[in-house]
Amino acid sequence: MVEGIIDRFEGKIAVVEIDGGDMRDIPKSSLPKGAKVGDMLIIDGDNITISKEGTEKLRKEIDDLMDELFED
């Protein structure tokens, strides 16, 4: 089982960053319905699910970094 983050979509392919390093191309048809860029995925063999908790944690970290970057 590995974790990945959807980096972008290229046509029918999702480019997923695996465990903070390697990039892997995964067919969009293999992803759960409604998956979008920035979602954290849990990949267990052929079973792929969206980690709602992981996705929210990532979004909060990004928001916090943006706040720090743009502080007056």
Coordinates of C-alpha atoms in Angstrom, one line a residue:
M1 CA 0.0 0.0 0.0
V2 CA 1.3 3.4 -1.0
E3 CA 0.1 7.0 -0.8
G4 CA 0.0 9.4 -3.8
I5 CA -1.1 12.8 -4.7
I6 CA -2.8 13.7 -8.0
D7 CA -0.4 16.2 -9.5
R8 CA -2.3 16.8 -12.8
F9 CA -4.3 15.2 -15.6
E10 CA -3.0 14.7 -19.1
G11 CA -5.8 13.5 -21.3
K12 CA -7.0 10.1 -20.0
I13 CA -4.0 9.8 -17.6
A14 CA -3.6 11.1 -14.0
V15 CA 0.0 11.9 -13.1
V16 CA 0.4 10.9 -9.4
E17 CA 3.3 11.7 -7.1
I18 CA 4.0 8.6 -5.1
D19 CA 5.2 8.9 -1.5
G20 CA 6.7 12.4 -2.2
G21 CA 9.0 11.3 -5.0
D22 CA 8.3 9.1 -8.0
M23 CA 5.7 10.0 -10.6
R24 CA 3.3 7.4 -11.9
D25 CA 0.8 7.5 -14.7
I26 CA -2.5 6.0 -13.7
P27 CA -5.5 5.8 -16.1
K28 CA -8.3 8.2 -15.0
S29 CA -10.7 5.4 -15.4
S30 CA -8.9 3.6 -12.4
L31 CA -9.5 6.5 -10.1
P32 CA -12.5 6.9 -7.8
K33 CA -15.3 9.0 -9.3
G34 CA -14.8 12.7 -8.5
A35 CA -11.0 12.5 -7.9
K36 CA -9.3 15.8 -8.6
V37 CA -5.9 17.5 -8.6
G38 CA -4.5 17.6 -5.1
D39 CA -6.4 14.6 -3.8
M40 CA -4.4 12.2 -1.7
L41 CA -4.9 8.6 -2.9
I42 CA -4.3 5.3 -1.1
I43 CA -3.2 2.8 -3.6
D44 CA -3.4 -0.9 -2.6
G45 CA -2.7 -3.0 -5.6
D46 CA -5.6 -2.4 -8.1
N47 CA -7.7 -0.7 -5.3
I48 CA -7.5 3.1 -5.3
T49 CA -9.4 5.2 -2.8
I50 CA -9.3 8.9 -1.9
S51 CA -8.0 9.7 1.6
K52 CA -10.4 12.6 2.6
E53 CA -8.4 13.1 5.8
G54 CA -5.1 13.2 3.9
T55 CA -6.5 15.5 1.3
E56 CA -7.8 18.0 3.9
K57 CA -4.4 17.9 5.8
L58 CA -2.6 18.7 2.5
R59 CA -4.9 21.6 1.7
K60 CA -4.5 23.0 5.2
E61 CA -0.7 22.8 4.9
I62 CA -0.9 24.6 1.6
D63 CA -3.2 27.3 3.0
D64 CA -0.9 27.8 5.9
L65 CA 2.1 28.2 3.6
M66 CA 0.3 30.7 1.4
D67 CA -0.7 32.7 4.5
E68 CA 2.9 32.8 5.6
L69 CA 4.1 33.8 2.1
F70 CA 1.6 36.6 1.7
E71 CA 1.6 38.1 5.2
D72 CA 1.9 41.9 5.4

